[in-house]
Amino acid sequence: MTKTFLPKLVTLIAGLVLSVAAIASEGSATQQSGTDLGDRVSLQRGAQLYMNYCSGCHSLKYLRYSRIGEDLGLSEDEVMNNLNLTGAKFGETIQTAMPADHAQQWFGQTPPDLSVISRVRGSNWIYTYLKSFYLDESRPLGWNNQLFPNASMPNPLWQMQGLQRAEYGKADATGERPVEKLVMAQAGTLEAEQFNQVARDITAFLEYAGEPAVLKREAMGVWVILFLAFFTFLAWLLKTEYWKDVH
Ligand code: HEC
């Protein structure tokens, strides 16, 4: 038994070390999103920003308008007037108005559905991605992204953020000059901190969209704990009652 146990243990430890290293290296490339799903106003702003700046290209095909209303505390009128830009029905899911073949032609790719993107990429990645666009004349649409090199998405938030340019480091072995940092070339309509909040709100909304049940589950968690505590107390009363006569 020990013969197979040891190699298994070694593989397990190696695996743990590798995954910790992977998490650490991801952490250094991305910034902390600072999202708070308990902050309903942030989620409401995020939903509005998403509909205005992202939904033209990206669908959320598992999320219904009605569900957003219910979860974020918005009335049917509020959802239909402010969030629904496509004329879909209240009970329908969020589709984009853009035909897929046009998208393919314009961007070289169809913009992916973002329903589960927060689970695939994580919220720090999304937050950092939204802040990492820079001007790059060598790209078809004039945009590049430091976190996701050669992404075919143009920066949808540039008016608020402003225009960033890259400062390049020394050429590496392949002759490519890596992007060292991004500098603001032209200010946007928002201050840096305000823009961070915009990116944070959108990220929070996508985090919620990835698992809408999370809001309800967290609210329910408190009741579950209270119930368990109460039940433990009952069990204890019962036990003292049973053991009373045993000496
Ligand atoms: C003009 C169309 C367009 C708009 C508007 C747009 N995107 Fe995109 N987006 C794309 C395309 C095209 C891609 C695919 C990029 C690639 O894979 O090269 C993409 C990719 C992404 C990805 C990466 C998906 C992956 O592969 O991991 C994320 C995240 C994303 N978009 C979020 C957003 C958010 C958030 C907004 C709104 C603030 C937004 N996008 C607005 C076109 C758009």
PDB file of C-alpha atoms and ligand atoms in Angstrom:
ATOM      1  CA  MET A   1       0.000   0.000   0.000  1.00  0.00           C
ATOM      2  CA  THR A   2       2.810   2.415   0.932  1.00  0.00           C
ATOM      3  CA  LYS A   3       4.369   1.709  -2.466  1.00  0.00           C
ATOM      4  CA  THR A   4       1.548   3.411  -4.332  1.00  0.00           C
ATOM      5  CA  PHE A   5       0.826   5.856  -1.575  1.00  0.00           C
ATOM      6  CA  LEU A   6       4.127   7.736  -1.726  1.00  0.00           C
ATOM      7  CA  PRO A   7       4.118   8.561  -5.458  1.00  0.00           C
ATOM      8  CA  LYS A   8       0.505   9.633  -5.096  1.00  0.00           C
ATOM      9  CA  LEU A   9       1.381  11.938  -2.247  1.00  0.00           C
ATOM     10  CA  VAL A  10       4.247  13.423  -4.238  1.00  0.00           C
ATOM     11  CA  THR A  11       1.955  14.066  -7.233  1.00  0.00           C
ATOM     12  CA  LEU A  12      -0.609  15.633  -4.951  1.00  0.00           C
ATOM     13  CA  ILE A  13       1.916  17.981  -3.347  1.00  0.00           C
ATOM     14  CA  ALA A  14       3.410  18.874  -6.733  1.00  0.00           C
ATOM     15  CA  GLY A  15      -0.087  19.614  -8.013  1.00  0.00           C
ATOM     16  CA  LEU A  16      -0.832  21.864  -5.054  1.00  0.00           C
ATOM     17  CA  VAL A  17       2.421  23.760  -5.445  1.00  0.00           C
ATOM     18  CA  LEU A  18       1.771  24.256  -9.156  1.00  0.00           C
ATOM     19  CA  SER A  19      -1.759  25.511  -8.670  1.00  0.00           C
ATOM     20  CA  VAL A  20      -0.676  27.916  -5.924  1.00  0.00           C
ATOM     21  CA  ALA A  21       2.031  29.178  -8.294  1.00  0.00           C
ATOM     22  CA  ALA A  22      -0.534  29.566 -11.068  1.00  0.00           C
ATOM     23  CA  ILE A  23      -2.868  31.544  -8.810  1.00  0.00           C
ATOM     24  CA  ALA A  24       0.021  33.710  -7.633  1.00  0.00           C
ATOM     25  CA  SER A  25       1.203  34.470 -11.160  1.00  0.00           C
ATOM     26  CA  GLU A  26      -2.332  35.282 -12.267  1.00  0.00           C
ATOM     27  CA  GLY A  27      -2.653  37.581  -9.308  1.00  0.00           C
ATOM     28  CA  SER A  28       0.380  39.583 -10.335  1.00  0.00           C
ATOM     29  CA  ALA A  29      -0.929  40.245 -13.852  1.00  0.00           C
ATOM     30  CA  THR A  30      -4.403  41.305 -12.784  1.00  0.00           C
ATOM     31  CA  GLN A  31      -5.731  43.909 -10.386  1.00  0.00           C
ATOM     32  CA  GLN A  32      -8.176  43.303  -7.559  1.00  0.00           C
ATOM     33  CA  SER A  33     -11.694  43.975  -8.819  1.00  0.00           C
ATOM     34  CA  GLY A  34     -13.032  44.891  -5.381  1.00  0.00           C
ATOM     35  CA  THR A  35     -16.561  43.852  -6.392  1.00  0.00           C
ATOM     36  CA  ASP A  36     -19.208  43.478  -3.694  1.00  0.00           C
ATOM     37  CA  LEU A  37     -22.312  41.500  -4.627  1.00  0.00           C
ATOM     38  CA  GLY A  38     -24.005  42.746  -1.471  1.00  0.00           C
ATOM     39  CA  ASP A  39     -23.918  46.260  -2.962  1.00  0.00           C
ATOM     40  CA  ARG A  40     -27.192  46.367  -4.855  1.00  0.00           C
ATOM     41  CA  VAL A  41     -26.692  49.887  -6.203  1.00  0.00           C
ATOM     42  CA  SER A  42     -23.377  48.833  -7.747  1.00  0.00           C
ATOM     43  CA  LEU A  43     -25.139  45.875  -9.412  1.00  0.00           C
ATOM     44  CA  GLN A  44     -27.897  48.145 -10.716  1.00  0.00           C
ATOM     45  CA  ARG A  45     -25.334  50.544 -12.185  1.00  0.00           C
ATOM     46  CA  GLY A  46     -23.452  47.575 -13.633  1.00  0.00           C
ATOM     47  CA  ALA A  47     -26.614  46.295 -15.327  1.00  0.00           C
ATOM     48  CA  GLN A  48     -27.252  49.721 -16.842  1.00  0.00           C
ATOM     49  CA  LEU A  49     -23.655  50.064 -18.053  1.00  0.00           C
ATOM     50  CA  TYR A  50     -23.716  46.545 -19.463  1.00  0.00           C
ATOM     51  CA  MET A  51     -26.874  47.220 -21.449  1.00  0.00           C
ATOM     52  CA  ASN A  52     -25.524  50.522 -22.780  1.00  0.00           C
ATOM     53  CA  TYR A  53     -21.968  49.516 -23.591  1.00  0.00           C
ATOM     54  CA  CYS A  54     -21.764  45.738 -23.993  1.00  0.00           C
ATOM     55  CA  SER A  55     -25.106  44.219 -24.942  1.00  0.00           C
ATOM     56  CA  GLY A  56     -24.849  45.530 -28.504  1.00  0.00           C
ATOM     57  CA  CYS A  57     -22.236  42.847 -29.119  1.00  0.00           C
ATOM     58  CA  HIS A  58     -22.504  40.338 -26.244  1.00  0.00           C
ATOM     59  CA  SER A  59     -25.589  38.323 -25.282  1.00  0.00           C
ATOM     60  CA  LEU A  60     -26.364  36.907 -21.827  1.00  0.00           C
ATOM     61  CA  LYS A  61     -28.430  34.042 -23.098  1.00  0.00           C
ATOM     62  CA  TYR A  62     -29.187  32.427 -19.737  1.00  0.00           C
ATOM     63  CA  LEU A  63     -30.398  35.568 -18.009  1.00  0.00           C
ATOM     64  CA  ARG A  64     -33.946  36.923 -18.325  1.00  0.00           C
ATOM     65  CA  TYR A  65     -34.873  40.585 -17.934  1.00  0.00           C
ATOM     66  CA  SER A  66     -37.495  39.577 -15.382  1.00  0.00           C
ATOM     67  CA  ARG A  67     -34.882  37.782 -13.312  1.00  0.00           C
ATOM     68  CA  ILE A  68     -32.695  40.887 -13.208  1.00  0.00           C
ATOM     69  CA  GLY A  69     -35.676  42.899 -12.011  1.00  0.00           C
ATOM     70  CA  GLU A  70     -36.438  40.407  -9.268  1.00  0.00           C
ATOM     71  CA  ASP A  71     -32.842  40.002  -8.093  1.00  0.00           C
ATOM     72  CA  LEU A  72     -31.787  43.650  -8.275  1.00  0.00           C
ATOM     73  CA  GLY A  73     -34.981  45.103  -6.871  1.00  0.00           C
ATOM     74  CA  LEU A  74     -36.181  46.855 -10.044  1.00  0.00           C
ATOM     75  CA  SER A  75     -39.790  47.098 -11.189  1.00  0.00           C
ATOM     76  CA  GLU A  76     -40.940  45.768 -14.554  1.00  0.00           C
ATOM     77  CA  ASP A  77     -41.248  49.365 -15.806  1.00  0.00           C
ATOM     78  CA  GLU A  78     -37.736  50.237 -14.707  1.00  0.00           C
ATOM     79  CA  VAL A  79     -36.305  47.167 -16.417  1.00  0.00           C
ATOM     80  CA  MET A  80     -38.296  47.641 -19.614  1.00  0.00           C
ATOM     81  CA  ASN A  81     -37.599  51.379 -19.896  1.00  0.00           C
ATOM     82  CA  ASN A  82     -33.979  51.519 -18.807  1.00  0.00           C
ATOM     83  CA  LEU A  83     -32.375  48.127 -19.338  1.00  0.00           C
ATOM     84  CA  ASN A  84     -34.193  46.564 -22.247  1.00  0.00           C
ATOM     85  CA  LEU A  85     -32.818  48.212 -25.368  1.00  0.00           C
ATOM     86  CA  THR A  86     -33.841  45.563 -27.892  1.00  0.00           C
ATOM     87  CA  GLY A  87     -37.618  45.527 -27.481  1.00  0.00           C
ATOM     88  CA  ALA A  88     -37.547  41.994 -26.072  1.00  0.00           C
ATOM     89  CA  LYS A  89     -40.343  40.847 -23.773  1.00  0.00           C
ATOM     90  CA  PHE A  90     -39.916  41.058 -19.995  1.00  0.00           C
ATOM     91  CA  GLY A  91     -39.633  37.274 -19.689  1.00  0.00           C
ATOM     92  CA  GLU A  92     -37.084  36.883 -22.482  1.00  0.00           C
ATOM     93  CA  THR A  93     -33.339  36.367 -22.248  1.00  0.00           C
ATOM     94  CA  ILE A  94     -30.769  38.992 -23.210  1.00  0.00           C
ATOM     95  CA  GLN A  95     -29.857  38.622 -26.843  1.00  0.00           C
ATOM     96  CA  THR A  96     -27.752  40.947 -28.920  1.00  0.00           C
ATOM     97  CA  ALA A  97     -29.211  42.804 -31.853  1.00  0.00           C
ATOM     98  CA  MET A  98     -26.112  42.122 -33.936  1.00  0.00           C
ATOM     99  CA  PRO A  99     -26.315  39.313 -36.493  1.00  0.00           C
ATOM    100  CA  ALA A 100     -23.517  36.792 -35.914  1.00  0.00           C
ATOM    101  CA  ASP A 101     -22.254  36.834 -39.507  1.00  0.00           C
ATOM    102  CA  HIS A 102     -21.832  40.628 -39.440  1.00  0.00           C
ATOM    103  CA  ALA A 103     -19.911  40.366 -36.205  1.00  0.00           C
ATOM    104  CA  GLN A 104     -17.672  37.747 -37.768  1.00  0.00           C
ATOM    105  CA  GLN A 105     -16.991  40.103 -40.651  1.00  0.00           C
ATOM    106  CA  TRP A 106     -16.326  43.171 -38.501  1.00  0.00           C
ATOM    107  CA  PHE A 107     -14.286  41.690 -35.680  1.00  0.00           C
ATOM    108  CA  GLY A 108     -12.955  38.489 -37.258  1.00  0.00           C
ATOM    109  CA  GLN A 109     -14.818  36.705 -34.437  1.00  0.00           C
ATOM    110  CA  THR A 110     -18.287  36.536 -33.005  1.00  0.00           C
ATOM    111  CA  PRO A 111     -18.305  38.297 -29.626  1.00  0.00           C
ATOM    112  CA  PRO A 112     -18.818  35.471 -27.117  1.00  0.00           C
ATOM    113  CA  ASP A 113     -21.868  35.162 -24.887  1.00  0.00           C
ATOM    114  CA  LEU A 114     -20.844  36.447 -21.446  1.00  0.00           C
ATOM    115  CA  SER A 115     -23.222  34.411 -19.251  1.00  0.00           C
ATOM    116  CA  VAL A 116     -20.486  32.423 -17.567  1.00  0.00           C
ATOM    117  CA  ILE A 117     -17.446  34.527 -18.401  1.00  0.00           C
ATOM    118  CA  SER A 118     -16.900  35.460 -14.753  1.00  0.00           C
ATOM    119  CA  ARG A 119     -16.596  31.803 -13.868  1.00  0.00           C
ATOM    120  CA  VAL A 120     -14.183  31.137 -16.714  1.00  0.00           C
ATOM    121  CA  ARG A 121     -11.956  34.167 -16.291  1.00  0.00           C
ATOM    122  CA  GLY A 122     -12.648  35.348 -12.750  1.00  0.00           C
ATOM    123  CA  SER A 123     -13.657  38.860 -11.807  1.00  0.00           C
ATOM    124  CA  ASN A 124     -10.135  40.240 -11.370  1.00  0.00           C
ATOM    125  CA  TRP A 125      -9.409  39.280 -14.958  1.00  0.00           C
ATOM    126  CA  ILE A 126     -12.534  40.984 -16.328  1.00  0.00           C
ATOM    127  CA  TYR A 127     -11.910  44.119 -14.278  1.00  0.00           C
ATOM    128  CA  THR A 128      -8.312  44.356 -15.453  1.00  0.00           C
ATOM    129  CA  TYR A 129      -9.253  43.542 -19.050  1.00  0.00           C
ATOM    130  CA  LEU A 130     -11.710  46.462 -19.139  1.00  0.00           C
ATOM    131  CA  LYS A 131      -8.929  48.792 -17.999  1.00  0.00           C
ATOM    132  CA  SER A 132      -6.174  47.460 -20.259  1.00  0.00           C
ATOM    133  CA  PHE A 133      -7.124  48.703 -23.718  1.00  0.00           C
ATOM    134  CA  TYR A 134      -4.644  50.863 -25.594  1.00  0.00           C
ATOM    135  CA  LEU A 135      -4.299  52.426 -29.024  1.00  0.00           C
ATOM    136  CA  ASP A 136      -2.395  50.285 -31.520  1.00  0.00           C
ATOM    137  CA  GLU A 137      -2.337  51.275 -35.192  1.00  0.00           C
ATOM    138  CA  SER A 138      -1.107  47.834 -36.200  1.00  0.00           C
ATOM    139  CA  ARG A 139      -4.439  46.259 -35.187  1.00  0.00           C
ATOM    140  CA  PRO A 140      -7.429  46.171 -37.587  1.00  0.00           C
ATOM    141  CA  LEU A 141      -9.654  48.289 -35.324  1.00  0.00           C
ATOM    142  CA  GLY A 142      -6.824  50.350 -33.849  1.00  0.00           C
ATOM    143  CA  TRP A 143      -7.149  48.776 -30.381  1.00  0.00           C
ATOM    144  CA  ASN A 144      -5.135  46.281 -28.440  1.00  0.00           C
ATOM    145  CA  ASN A 145      -5.283  44.968 -24.888  1.00  0.00           C
ATOM    146  CA  GLN A 146      -2.369  44.436 -22.527  1.00  0.00           C
ATOM    147  CA  LEU A 147      -4.045  41.593 -20.620  1.00  0.00           C
ATOM    148  CA  PHE A 148      -5.473  39.842 -23.697  1.00  0.00           C
ATOM    149  CA  PRO A 149      -2.980  40.620 -26.501  1.00  0.00           C
ATOM    150  CA  ASN A 150      -4.524  41.082 -29.945  1.00  0.00           C
ATOM    151  CA  ALA A 151      -8.086  40.832 -28.645  1.00  0.00           C
ATOM    152  CA  SER A 152     -10.423  41.795 -31.449  1.00  0.00           C
ATOM    153  CA  MET A 153     -12.687  43.880 -29.210  1.00  0.00           C
ATOM    154  CA  PRO A 154     -12.508  47.672 -29.493  1.00  0.00           C
ATOM    155  CA  ASN A 155     -12.562  49.570 -26.179  1.00  0.00           C
ATOM    156  CA  PRO A 156     -16.268  50.255 -25.548  1.00  0.00           C
ATOM    157  CA  LEU A 157     -15.540  52.565 -22.602  1.00  0.00           C
ATOM    158  CA  TRP A 158     -12.892  54.849 -24.112  1.00  0.00           C
ATOM    159  CA  GLN A 159     -14.938  58.043 -23.844  1.00  0.00           C
ATOM    160  CA  MET A 160     -15.188  57.619 -20.087  1.00  0.00           C
ATOM    161  CA  GLN A 161     -11.712  56.229 -19.549  1.00  0.00           C
ATOM    162  CA  GLY A 162      -9.729  58.294 -22.067  1.00  0.00           C
ATOM    163  CA  LEU A 163      -7.172  56.988 -24.537  1.00  0.00           C
ATOM    164  CA  GLN A 164      -4.227  54.940 -23.318  1.00  0.00           C
ATOM    165  CA  ARG A 165      -0.951  54.411 -25.143  1.00  0.00           C
ATOM    166  CA  ALA A 166       1.575  51.677 -24.527  1.00  0.00           C
ATOM    167  CA  GLU A 167       5.188  52.153 -23.514  1.00  0.00           C
ATOM    168  CA  TYR A 168       7.236  49.303 -24.899  1.00  0.00           C
ATOM    169  CA  GLY A 169      10.228  47.568 -23.331  1.00  0.00           C
ATOM    170  CA  LYS A 170      13.328  46.186 -25.048  1.00  0.00           C
ATOM    171  CA  ALA A 171      12.880  43.743 -27.923  1.00  0.00           C
ATOM    172  CA  ASP A 172      12.905  40.095 -26.823  1.00  0.00           C
ATOM    173  CA  ALA A 173      14.434  37.144 -28.721  1.00  0.00           C
ATOM    174  CA  THR A 174      11.669  37.158 -31.335  1.00  0.00           C
ATOM    175  CA  GLY A 175      12.145  40.884 -31.971  1.00  0.00           C
ATOM    176  CA  GLU A 176       8.808  41.741 -30.326  1.00  0.00           C
ATOM    177  CA  ARG A 177       8.789  44.645 -27.915  1.00  0.00           C
ATOM    178  CA  PRO A 178       6.607  43.769 -24.928  1.00  0.00           C
ATOM    179  CA  VAL A 179       4.199  46.322 -23.519  1.00  0.00           C
ATOM    180  CA  GLU A 180       5.736  47.596 -20.315  1.00  0.00           C
ATOM    181  CA  LYS A 181       3.001  49.910 -19.102  1.00  0.00           C
ATOM    182  CA  LEU A 182       0.052  51.974 -20.254  1.00  0.00           C
ATOM    183  CA  VAL A 183      -0.047  55.743 -19.998  1.00  0.00           C
ATOM    184  CA  MET A 184      -3.012  58.062 -20.466  1.00  0.00           C
ATOM    185  CA  ALA A 185      -2.579  59.956 -23.730  1.00  0.00           C
ATOM    186  CA  GLN A 186      -5.867  61.825 -23.637  1.00  0.00           C
ATOM    187  CA  ALA A 187      -8.123  62.207 -20.623  1.00  0.00           C
ATOM    188  CA  GLY A 188     -11.652  60.832 -20.681  1.00  0.00           C
ATOM    189  CA  THR A 189     -14.816  62.237 -19.146  1.00  0.00           C
ATOM    190  CA  LEU A 190     -14.185  60.463 -15.828  1.00  0.00           C
ATOM    191  CA  GLU A 191     -11.436  60.654 -13.213  1.00  0.00           C
ATOM    192  CA  ALA A 192      -9.369  57.475 -12.831  1.00  0.00           C
ATOM    193  CA  GLU A 193     -11.105  56.476  -9.593  1.00  0.00           C
ATOM    194  CA  GLN A 194     -14.564  57.049 -11.072  1.00  0.00           C
ATOM    195  CA  PHE A 195     -13.636  54.928 -14.062  1.00  0.00           C
ATOM    196  CA  ASN A 196     -12.403  52.152 -11.780  1.00  0.00           C
ATOM    197  CA  GLN A 197     -15.865  52.147 -10.244  1.00  0.00           C
ATOM    198  CA  VAL A 198     -17.437  51.812 -13.707  1.00  0.00           C
ATOM    199  CA  ALA A 199     -15.245  48.792 -14.465  1.00  0.00           C
ATOM    200  CA  ARG A 200     -16.021  47.390 -10.996  1.00  0.00           C
ATOM    201  CA  ASP A 201     -19.802  47.794 -11.433  1.00  0.00           C
ATOM    202  CA  ILE A 202     -19.778  46.028 -14.814  1.00  0.00           C
ATOM    203  CA  THR A 203     -17.607  43.250 -13.399  1.00  0.00           C
ATOM    204  CA  ALA A 204     -19.952  42.825 -10.431  1.00  0.00           C
ATOM    205  CA  PHE A 205     -22.924  42.571 -12.771  1.00  0.00           C
ATOM    206  CA  LEU A 206     -21.156  39.867 -14.816  1.00  0.00           C
ATOM    207  CA  GLU A 207     -20.260  38.044 -11.609  1.00  0.00           C
ATOM    208  CA  TYR A 208     -23.936  38.072 -10.656  1.00  0.00           C
ATOM    209  CA  ALA A 209     -24.971  37.022 -14.191  1.00  0.00           C
ATOM    210  CA  GLY A 210     -22.646  34.016 -13.936  1.00  0.00           C
ATOM    211  CA  GLU A 211     -24.636  32.747 -10.976  1.00  0.00           C
ATOM    212  CA  PRO A 212     -27.860  34.672 -10.323  1.00  0.00           C
ATOM    213  CA  ALA A 213     -28.747  32.357  -7.443  1.00  0.00           C
ATOM    214  CA  VAL A 214     -25.801  33.727  -5.472  1.00  0.00           C
ATOM    215  CA  LEU A 215     -27.786  36.679  -4.117  1.00  0.00           C
ATOM    216  CA  LYS A 216     -30.626  34.503  -2.870  1.00  0.00           C
ATOM    217  CA  ARG A 217     -28.275  31.854  -1.570  1.00  0.00           C
ATOM    218  CA  GLU A 218     -26.376  34.325   0.556  1.00  0.00           C
ATOM    219  CA  ALA A 219     -29.573  35.721   2.004  1.00  0.00           C
ATOM    220  CA  MET A 220     -30.758  32.199   2.730  1.00  0.00           C
ATOM    221  CA  GLY A 221     -27.458  31.216   4.349  1.00  0.00           C
ATOM    222  CA  VAL A 222     -28.238  33.313   7.416  1.00  0.00           C
ATOM    223  CA  TRP A 223     -31.519  31.448   7.949  1.00  0.00           C
ATOM    224  CA  VAL A 224     -29.840  28.099   7.482  1.00  0.00           C
ATOM    225  CA  ILE A 225     -27.274  28.945  10.158  1.00  0.00           C
ATOM    226  CA  LEU A 226     -29.987  30.198  12.532  1.00  0.00           C
ATOM    227  CA  PHE A 227     -31.979  27.032  11.936  1.00  0.00           C
ATOM    228  CA  LEU A 228     -28.966  24.831  12.605  1.00  0.00           C
ATOM    229  CA  ALA A 229     -28.177  26.708  15.809  1.00  0.00           C
ATOM    230  CA  PHE A 230     -31.755  26.338  16.987  1.00  0.00           C
ATOM    231  CA  PHE A 231     -31.785  22.651  16.090  1.00  0.00           C
ATOM    232  CA  THR A 232     -28.546  22.049  17.987  1.00  0.00           C
ATOM    233  CA  PHE A 233     -30.140  23.680  21.014  1.00  0.00           C
ATOM    234  CA  LEU A 234     -33.183  21.390  20.709  1.00  0.00           C
ATOM    235  CA  ALA A 235     -30.975  18.338  20.410  1.00  0.00           C
ATOM    236  CA  TRP A 236     -29.106  19.406  23.511  1.00  0.00           C
ATOM    237  CA  LEU A 237     -32.368  19.836  25.462  1.00  0.00           C
ATOM    238  CA  LEU A 238     -33.453  16.400  24.325  1.00  0.00           C
ATOM    239  CA  LYS A 239     -30.167  14.872  25.370  1.00  0.00           C
ATOM    240  CA  THR A 240     -30.288  16.360  28.872  1.00  0.00           C
ATOM    241  CA  GLU A 241     -33.869  15.141  29.154  1.00  0.00           C
ATOM    242  CA  TYR A 242     -32.911  11.547  28.166  1.00  0.00           C
ATOM    243  CA  TRP A 243     -29.813  11.353  30.342  1.00  0.00           C
ATOM    244  CA  LYS A 244     -31.432  12.895  33.376  1.00  0.00           C
ATOM    245  CA  ASP A 245     -32.319   9.505  34.872  1.00  0.00           C
ATOM    246  CA  VAL A 246     -29.092   7.729  33.906  1.00  0.00           C
ATOM    247  CA  HIS A 247     -26.541   7.759  36.708  1.00  0.00           C
TER     248      HIS A 247
HETATM  249  C1  HEC B   1     -18.180  46.285 -30.727  1.00  0.00           C
HETATM  250  C2  HEC B   1     -18.476  44.995 -30.190  1.00  0.00           C
HETATM  251  C3  HEC B   1     -18.143  44.753 -28.726  1.00  0.00           C
HETATM  252  C4  HEC B   1     -18.541  45.505 -27.638  1.00  0.00           C
HETATM  253  C5  HEC B   1     -19.398  46.756 -27.619  1.00  0.00           C
HETATM  254  C6  HEC B   1     -18.026  44.821 -26.469  1.00  0.00           C
HETATM  255  N1  HEC B   1     -17.323  43.707 -26.839  1.00  0.00           N
HETATM  256 FE1  HEC B   1     -16.432  42.393 -25.596  1.00  0.00          FE
HETATM  257  N2  HEC B   1     -15.708  41.343 -27.190  1.00  0.00           N
HETATM  258  C7  HEC B   1     -15.980  41.634 -28.518  1.00  0.00           C
HETATM  259  C8  HEC B   1     -15.260  40.690 -29.343  1.00  0.00           C
HETATM  260  C9  HEC B   1     -15.275  40.654 -30.882  1.00  0.00           C
HETATM  261  C10 HEC B   1     -14.590  39.813 -28.474  1.00  0.00           C
HETATM  262  C11 HEC B   1     -13.690  38.628 -28.844  1.00  0.00           C
HETATM  263  C12 HEC B   1     -12.261  39.036 -28.644  1.00  0.00           C
HETATM  264  C13 HEC B   1     -11.269  37.975 -29.096  1.00  0.00           C
HETATM  265  O1  HEC B   1     -11.442  36.808 -28.703  1.00  0.00           O
HETATM  266  O2  HEC B   1     -10.326  38.334 -29.799  1.00  0.00           O
HETATM  267  C14 HEC B   1     -14.878  40.262 -27.126  1.00  0.00           C
HETATM  268  C15 HEC B   1     -14.395  39.668 -25.976  1.00  0.00           C
HETATM  269  C16 HEC B   1     -14.755  40.006 -24.684  1.00  0.00           C
HETATM  270  C17 HEC B   1     -14.301  39.336 -23.474  1.00  0.00           C
HETATM  271  C18 HEC B   1     -13.310  38.193 -23.423  1.00  0.00           C
HETATM  272  C19 HEC B   1     -13.989  36.895 -23.644  1.00  0.00           C
HETATM  273  C20 HEC B   1     -12.986  35.784 -23.603  1.00  0.00           C
HETATM  274  O3  HEC B   1     -12.708  35.226 -24.653  1.00  0.00           O
HETATM  275  O4  HEC B   1     -12.517  35.465 -22.529  1.00  0.00           O
HETATM  276  C21 HEC B   1     -14.889  39.966 -22.432  1.00  0.00           C
HETATM  277  C22 HEC B   1     -14.739  39.632 -20.945  1.00  0.00           C
HETATM  278  C23 HEC B   1     -15.696  41.024 -22.966  1.00  0.00           C
HETATM  279  N3  HEC B   1     -15.583  41.024 -24.329  1.00  0.00           N
HETATM  280  C24 HEC B   1     -16.430  41.897 -22.181  1.00  0.00           C
HETATM  281  C25 HEC B   1     -17.082  43.004 -22.689  1.00  0.00           C
HETATM  282  C26 HEC B   1     -17.741  43.987 -21.849  1.00  0.00           C
HETATM  283  C27 HEC B   1     -17.840  43.911 -20.332  1.00  0.00           C
HETATM  284  C28 HEC B   1     -18.226  44.945 -22.676  1.00  0.00           C
HETATM  285  C29 HEC B   1     -18.946  46.214 -22.291  1.00  0.00           C
HETATM  286  C30 HEC B   1     -18.233  47.105 -21.401  1.00  0.00           C
HETATM  287  C31 HEC B   1     -17.892  44.537 -24.035  1.00  0.00           C
HETATM  288  N4  HEC B   1     -17.197  43.364 -23.998  1.00  0.00           N
HETATM  289  C32 HEC B   1     -18.253  45.259 -25.167  1.00  0.00           C
HETATM  290  C33 HEC B   1     -16.776  42.660 -28.989  1.00  0.00           C
HETATM  291  C34 HEC B   1     -17.355  43.638 -28.207  1.00  0.00           C
END
